[in-house]
Rosetta silent file (secondary structure, phi, psi, omega in degrees, C-alpha in Angstrom):
SEQUENCE: XXXXXXXXXXXXXXXXXXXXXXXXXXXXXXXXXXXXXXXXXXXXXXXXXXXXXXXXXXXXXXXXXXXXXXXXXXXXXXXXXXXXXXXXXXXXXXXXXXXXXXXXXXXXXXXXXXXXXXXXXXXXXXXXXXXXXXXXXXXXXXXXXXXXXXXXXXXXXXXXXXXXXXXXXXXXXXXXXX
SCORE:     score description
SCORE:     0.000 S_00000001
   1 L     0.000  144.265  172.004   22.404  -29.842  -19.685 S_00000001
   2 L   -76.225  153.057  179.883   19.516  -28.720  -17.334 S_00000001
   3 L   -84.053  128.235  176.545   17.936  -25.206  -17.588 S_00000001
   4 E  -121.294  141.285  175.460   18.844  -23.162  -14.080 S_00000001
   5 E  -140.673  113.743  177.976   16.942  -20.235  -12.969 S_00000001
   6 E   -99.426  116.617  172.662   17.953  -18.371   -9.873 S_00000001
   7 E   -98.148  129.908 -176.021   15.170  -16.459   -7.886 S_00000001
   8 E  -151.410  153.541  173.736   16.387  -13.903   -5.637 S_00000001
   9 E   -98.962  142.977  175.041   14.740  -10.706   -4.139 S_00000001
  10 L    64.699  150.857 -173.023   16.083   -7.264   -4.427 S_00000001
  11 L   -75.724   60.235 -179.254   18.953   -5.943   -6.542 S_00000001
  12 L  -138.517  148.072  179.491   21.686   -7.005   -3.893 S_00000001
  13 L   -62.891  -61.745  179.280   24.335   -9.678   -3.614 S_00000001
  14 H    46.869 -151.323 -166.694   23.070  -11.233   -0.313 S_00000001
  15 H   -84.355    2.466  177.614   22.729  -14.810    0.235 S_00000001
  16 H   -95.292  -14.604  178.449   22.206  -15.287   -3.694 S_00000001
  17 H   -70.199  -38.998  171.703   25.660  -14.085   -4.487 S_00000001
  18 H   -54.449  -38.612  165.922   27.468  -17.037   -3.368 S_00000001
  19 H   -51.616  -59.500  175.043   25.050  -19.189   -5.645 S_00000001
  20 H   -49.427  -52.200  176.517   25.817  -16.908   -8.491 S_00000001
  21 H   -54.617  -44.854 -177.042   29.587  -17.124   -7.875 S_00000001
  22 H   -63.498  -42.431  173.892   29.465  -20.987   -7.629 S_00000001
  23 H   -53.424  -46.199 -168.060   27.395  -21.099  -10.960 S_00000001
  24 H   -73.944  -42.829 -174.096   29.887  -18.686  -12.722 S_00000001
  25 H   -69.491  -31.185  172.509   33.074  -20.450  -11.514 S_00000001
  26 L   -68.889   -4.253 -164.900   31.342  -23.914  -12.597 S_00000001
  27 L    34.252   58.467  176.312   30.623  -22.180  -15.929 S_00000001
  28 L  -102.316  133.260 -174.579   27.245  -22.907  -15.734 S_00000001
  29 L   -85.056  132.653  163.748   24.760  -20.786  -17.738 S_00000001
  30 L  -149.433  161.193  178.352   21.678  -19.590  -15.666 S_00000001
  31 E  -101.354  142.865 -172.732   19.137  -17.006  -15.673 S_00000001
  32 E  -111.351   95.117 -157.708   19.321  -14.575  -12.803 S_00000001
  33 E  -107.694  115.270  171.304   15.627  -13.542  -11.943 S_00000001
  34 E  -122.715  151.344 -174.704   15.423  -10.791   -9.251 S_00000001
  35 E  -106.774  144.974  148.432   12.179   -9.167   -7.629 S_00000001
  36 L   -89.992  -31.106  179.469   11.734   -5.736   -6.259 S_00000001
  37 L  -133.750  107.976 -165.936    8.273   -6.902   -5.103 S_00000001
  38 L  -108.487    9.010 -166.606    8.110  -10.453   -4.819 S_00000001
  39 H   -77.302  -10.287  165.256    5.110  -11.326   -2.684 S_00000001
  40 H   -65.672  -34.902 -173.711    3.144  -12.856   -5.592 S_00000001
  41 H   -77.797  -33.623 -177.081    5.853  -15.175   -6.094 S_00000001
  42 H   -47.835  -44.064 -176.426    6.562  -15.964   -2.291 S_00000001
  43 L   -61.182  -30.037  178.143    3.876  -18.504   -2.228 S_00000001
  44 L   -84.293   13.843 -179.331    5.531  -20.572   -4.987 S_00000001
  45 L  -103.049  152.746 -170.340    8.697  -21.022   -3.183 S_00000001
  46 L   -67.835  -36.622 -167.796    9.065  -24.300   -0.981 S_00000001
  47 L  -114.253   -4.158 -176.459    9.970  -22.206    2.214 S_00000001
  48 L    63.754   51.185 -179.326    8.554  -18.833    1.427 S_00000001
  49 L  -170.447  149.464 -179.613   12.045  -17.388    1.231 S_00000001
  50 L  -114.414  162.678    9.489   14.669  -16.911   -1.410 S_00000001
  51 L   -76.618  172.011  168.378   17.072  -17.672   -2.904 S_00000001
  52 E  -149.481  143.215 -176.551   15.609  -20.742   -4.789 S_00000001
  53 E  -115.397  122.844  177.872   17.239  -22.178   -7.683 S_00000001
  54 E   -89.346  108.129 -174.883   14.943  -23.905  -10.369 S_00000001
  55 E  -110.899  101.490 -177.162   16.826  -26.943  -12.026 S_00000001
  56 L    49.910   61.162  167.836   14.345  -27.752  -15.055 S_00000001
  57 L    70.299   -0.041 -177.010   11.409  -26.271  -13.153 S_00000001
  58 E   -99.085  120.563  179.399   12.134  -28.398   -9.910 S_00000001
  59 E   -75.898  127.269  173.527   12.925  -26.053   -6.754 S_00000001
  60 E   -99.865  118.143  172.620   15.979  -26.350   -4.739 S_00000001
  61 E   -97.860  172.331  174.014   15.552  -23.763   -1.657 S_00000001
  62 L    63.370  126.617 -175.068   18.101  -22.251    0.782 S_00000001
  63 H   -51.322  -43.456  172.366   21.497  -20.993   -0.374 S_00000001
  64 H   -62.022  -25.438 -170.709   23.649  -23.514    1.218 S_00000001
  65 H   -92.608  -37.422 -173.273   21.685  -26.365   -0.110 S_00000001
  66 H   -72.264  -47.881  168.332   21.748  -24.767   -3.511 S_00000001
  67 H   -35.792  -62.464  176.122   25.578  -24.197   -3.190 S_00000001
  68 H   -62.407  -43.686  169.386   26.263  -27.529   -2.257 S_00000001
  69 H   -49.288  -50.048  179.347   24.181  -29.054   -4.972 S_00000001
  70 H   -69.906  -51.987  174.375   25.983  -27.075   -7.679 S_00000001
  71 H   -64.617  -16.241  164.117   29.301  -27.454   -6.225 S_00000001
  72 H   -76.607  -37.880  173.438   29.063  -31.219   -5.857 S_00000001
  73 H   -69.353  -23.170 -162.479   27.880  -31.501   -9.423 S_00000001
  74 L  -133.174   20.991  169.796   30.858  -29.513  -10.704 S_00000001
  75 L    67.209   39.323  175.235   33.837  -30.571   -8.454 S_00000001
  76 L  -116.668   19.779 -171.370   33.705  -27.526   -6.181 S_00000001
  77 L  -109.766   -3.898 -160.366   32.864  -29.351   -2.982 S_00000001
  78 L   114.581  129.001 -169.007   36.008  -31.090   -2.262 S_00000001
  79 L   -73.973  -16.574  177.901   37.902  -33.675   -3.891 S_00000001
  80 L  -136.593  173.111  178.544   37.021  -36.568   -1.083 S_00000001
  81 H   -66.679  -44.444  169.871   34.376  -37.019    1.449 S_00000001
  82 H   -52.002  -41.111 -176.148   36.664  -35.634    4.121 S_00000001
  83 H   -76.652  -40.719  174.322   37.405  -32.564    2.203 S_00000001
  84 H   -61.314  -25.682 -178.906   33.659  -32.141    1.620 S_00000001
  85 H   -91.412  -21.925  170.633   32.912  -32.404    5.161 S_00000001
  86 H   -79.090  -38.734 -179.588   35.615  -29.645    5.809 S_00000001
  87 H   -69.114  -48.644 -168.469   34.052  -27.246    3.169 S_00000001
  88 H   -68.497  -28.261 -175.248   30.704  -27.862    4.610 S_00000001
  89 H   -75.181  -41.494  178.441   32.043  -27.226    8.443 S_00000001
  90 H   -52.164  -38.129  177.900   33.631  -23.824    7.057 S_00000001
  91 H   -79.714  -14.226  178.611   30.304  -22.958    5.756 S_00000001
  92 H   -78.879  -50.279 -175.677   28.571  -23.755    9.001 S_00000001
  93 H   -65.563  -26.242  159.667   31.059  -21.804   10.915 S_00000001
  94 H   -45.332  -52.723 -164.688   30.392  -18.628    8.418 S_00000001
  95 H   -63.921  -50.400  178.984   26.939  -19.178    9.408 S_00000001
  96 H   -69.230  -22.155  170.723   27.605  -18.799   13.001 S_00000001
  97 H   -66.355  -43.628 -173.865   29.819  -15.976   12.431 S_00000001
  98 H   -88.893    0.369  165.665   27.302  -14.077   10.367 S_00000001
  99 H   -80.859  -35.737  169.281   24.533  -14.678   12.880 S_00000001
 100 H   -72.181  -48.485 -175.916   26.487  -12.698   15.319 S_00000001
 101 H   -52.018  -47.820  177.166   27.971  -10.356   13.094 S_00000001
 102 H   -48.991  -33.040 -173.647   24.617   -9.325   11.596 S_00000001
 103 H   -67.313  -21.201 -177.750   23.425   -7.853   14.745 S_00000001
 104 H  -107.521  -46.907  179.903   25.912   -4.908   14.153 S_00000001
 105 H   -48.216  -60.812 -173.682   26.142   -5.225   10.265 S_00000001
 106 H   -57.001  -55.432  174.663   22.373   -4.734    9.429 S_00000001
 107 H   -53.403  -52.835 -177.367   21.911   -1.513   11.612 S_00000001
 108 H   -54.053  -12.905  172.017   25.176   -0.235   10.140 S_00000001
 109 L  -102.090    1.020 -178.883   23.586   -0.716    6.627 S_00000001
 110 L    96.774   -1.023 -174.175   20.536    0.852    7.525 S_00000001
 111 L  -103.435   15.835  171.190   18.385   -2.082    7.934 S_00000001
 112 L  -165.295  178.147  179.328   17.854   -2.013   11.571 S_00000001
 113 L  -119.415  165.843  176.753   18.353    0.228   14.589 S_00000001
 114 L   145.946  174.648  175.253   20.314    0.501   17.560 S_00000001
 115 L   -93.856  119.358 -178.022   23.729    2.180   18.984 S_00000001
 116 H   -49.432  -55.425 -174.054   26.221    1.471   16.345 S_00000001
 117 H   -65.150  -25.422  176.220   29.119    1.618   18.835 S_00000001
 118 H   -80.845  -43.350  166.834   27.675   -0.789   21.290 S_00000001
 119 H   -44.694  -72.506 -173.968   26.490   -3.105   18.528 S_00000001
 120 H   -52.894  -38.670  178.885   29.974   -3.194   17.162 S_00000001
 121 H   -62.907  -58.422 -177.141   31.598   -3.614   20.723 S_00000001
 122 H   -58.785  -33.644 -172.644   29.164   -6.157   21.582 S_00000001
 123 H  -138.825  -38.809 -164.715   28.702   -8.431   18.618 S_00000001
 124 H   -71.980  -50.667  172.105   30.672   -7.036   15.480 S_00000001
 125 H   -54.836  -57.796  164.179   34.145   -7.094   17.135 S_00000001
 126 H   -48.464  -46.162  173.443   33.729  -10.385   18.874 S_00000001
 127 H   -52.087  -59.888  173.802   32.218  -12.137   15.851 S_00000001
 128 H   -43.530  -52.796 -160.332   35.285  -10.870   13.897 S_00000001
 129 H   -87.808   -6.630  168.659   37.938  -11.701   16.316 S_00000001
 130 H   -81.868  -45.028 -166.843   36.468  -15.445   16.785 S_00000001
 131 H   -78.237  -61.582 -173.029   36.040  -16.079   12.941 S_00000001
 132 H   -52.839  -22.376  164.511   39.038  -14.702   11.169 S_00000001
 133 H   -70.688  -37.056 -175.754   41.665  -16.354   13.080 S_00000001
 134 H   -55.323  -52.080 -179.517   39.955  -19.718   12.463 S_00000001
 135 H   -52.487  -52.592 -172.704   40.162  -18.916    8.755 S_00000001
 136 H   -56.663  -54.174 -171.191   43.714  -17.600    8.871 S_00000001
 137 H   -52.577  -45.644 -170.781   44.657  -20.898   10.939 S_00000001
 138 H   -69.241  -37.758 -173.823   42.959  -23.272    8.234 S_00000001
 139 H   -69.106  -40.940  177.691   44.813  -21.304    5.376 S_00000001
 140 H   -73.794  -32.754  169.720   48.120  -21.767    7.087 S_00000001
 141 H   -82.711  -11.552  159.326   47.556  -25.437    7.810 S_00000001
 142 H   -63.793  -48.098 -179.611   46.323  -26.302    4.179 S_00000001
 143 L    59.501   17.191  175.858   49.395  -24.390    2.952 S_00000001
 144 L  -119.256    9.605  170.566   47.884  -24.387   -0.648 S_00000001
 145 L    90.201    2.245 -178.563   46.223  -21.041   -0.877 S_00000001
 146 L  -130.426  157.217 -166.172   42.979  -22.734   -0.408 S_00000001
 147 L   -79.242  -21.724 -161.372   40.739  -23.299    2.704 S_00000001
 148 L  -157.337  120.042  177.950   40.381  -27.057    1.930 S_00000001
 149 L    64.307 -164.698 -176.667   42.537  -29.359   -0.012 S_00000001
 150 L  -113.739   18.732  178.203   44.561  -28.109   -2.980 S_00000001
 151 L  -137.899  163.764 -179.305   41.923  -26.699   -5.308 S_00000001
 152 L   -67.968  146.808  174.382   39.074  -24.008   -4.977 S_00000001
 153 L  -133.560  177.973 -168.664   35.813  -24.973   -3.318 S_00000001
 154 H   -72.676  -14.584 -178.274   32.643  -23.121   -2.704 S_00000001
 155 H   -76.504  -25.151  177.455   34.081  -22.242    0.792 S_00000001
 156 H   -61.153  -60.315 -173.217   36.932  -20.268   -0.778 S_00000001
 157 H   -46.086  -54.778 -174.881   34.071  -18.238   -2.737 S_00000001
 158 H   -56.452  -35.939 -179.546   32.150  -17.642    0.635 S_00000001
 159 H   -73.696  -35.781 -169.832   35.393  -16.303    2.470 S_00000001
 160 H   -73.056  -34.244  168.367   36.696  -14.235   -0.702 S_00000001
 161 L   -38.063  -38.672 -167.563   33.177  -12.251   -0.241 S_00000001
 162 L   -86.756    3.867 -161.932   34.625  -11.292    2.910 S_00000001
 163 H   -59.867  -28.570  170.900   37.902   -9.969    1.765 S_00000001
 164 H   -55.543  -58.616 -179.445   37.155   -6.294    2.748 S_00000001
 165 H   -46.503  -57.252 -178.772   36.646   -7.637    6.214 S_00000001
 166 H   -61.115  -51.188 -170.106   39.804   -9.835    6.341 S_00000001
 167 H   -49.098  -55.683 -178.569   41.928   -7.061    4.908 S_00000001
 168 H   -61.828  -35.088  174.023   40.476   -4.803    7.842 S_00000001
 169 H   -57.835  -59.649 -177.758   41.002   -7.807   10.471 S_00000001
 170 H   -52.712  -32.782 -174.217   44.696   -8.178    9.370 S_00000001
 171 H   -83.342  -20.854 -168.864   45.460   -4.497    9.758 S_00000001
 172 H  -115.229   -2.741 -171.539   43.718   -4.251   13.240 S_00000001
 173 L   -68.197  152.971  164.457   44.313   -7.834   14.789 S_00000001
 174 L   -49.140  141.964  177.330   46.299   -8.308   17.864 S_00000001
 175 L   -71.208  143.577 -175.464   49.907   -8.655   17.228 S_00000001
 176 L  -133.617  161.026 -168.013   51.022  -12.378   17.461 S_00000001
 177 L   -92.869  -16.021  177.680   54.365  -13.831   17.683 S_00000001
 178 L  -131.380    0.000    0.000   53.701  -16.536   14.773 S_00000001
């Protein structure tokens, strides 16, 4: 079995958390290396970014590329090519959501500035109202409790990380007939 080392900056969940969860679900042992000040290591990464997974000292950059790699090796990427495409599509849709939602989230968490109410109104609420109904619809269509197919995939882990937001959405969503 290969040796896995996951390198990530700062002691936060961030983009490394989905990788950690996928490795844990696959029951793959790995070393979780985190940096408070990683400037000396930055030049050793393929794209100057984290996370990076080293597999027997060979790097794989980018969180979703890492997750897809681990998931495909351990049966967490869908059971067919069609399911794998849908898992990837949900991941890509989440990236679209996150790209818009973080304009509100980062200042809310203290990592940026701006009028929080305006950012919430202009970015947070619209991103939420677009994304979570799509996820809810997907869950209804699969009728399995999983986003794709009949077993857990990395897309389920990705969305499960958003559970507090899903709970809030369900509590505040517009009333619907179905």
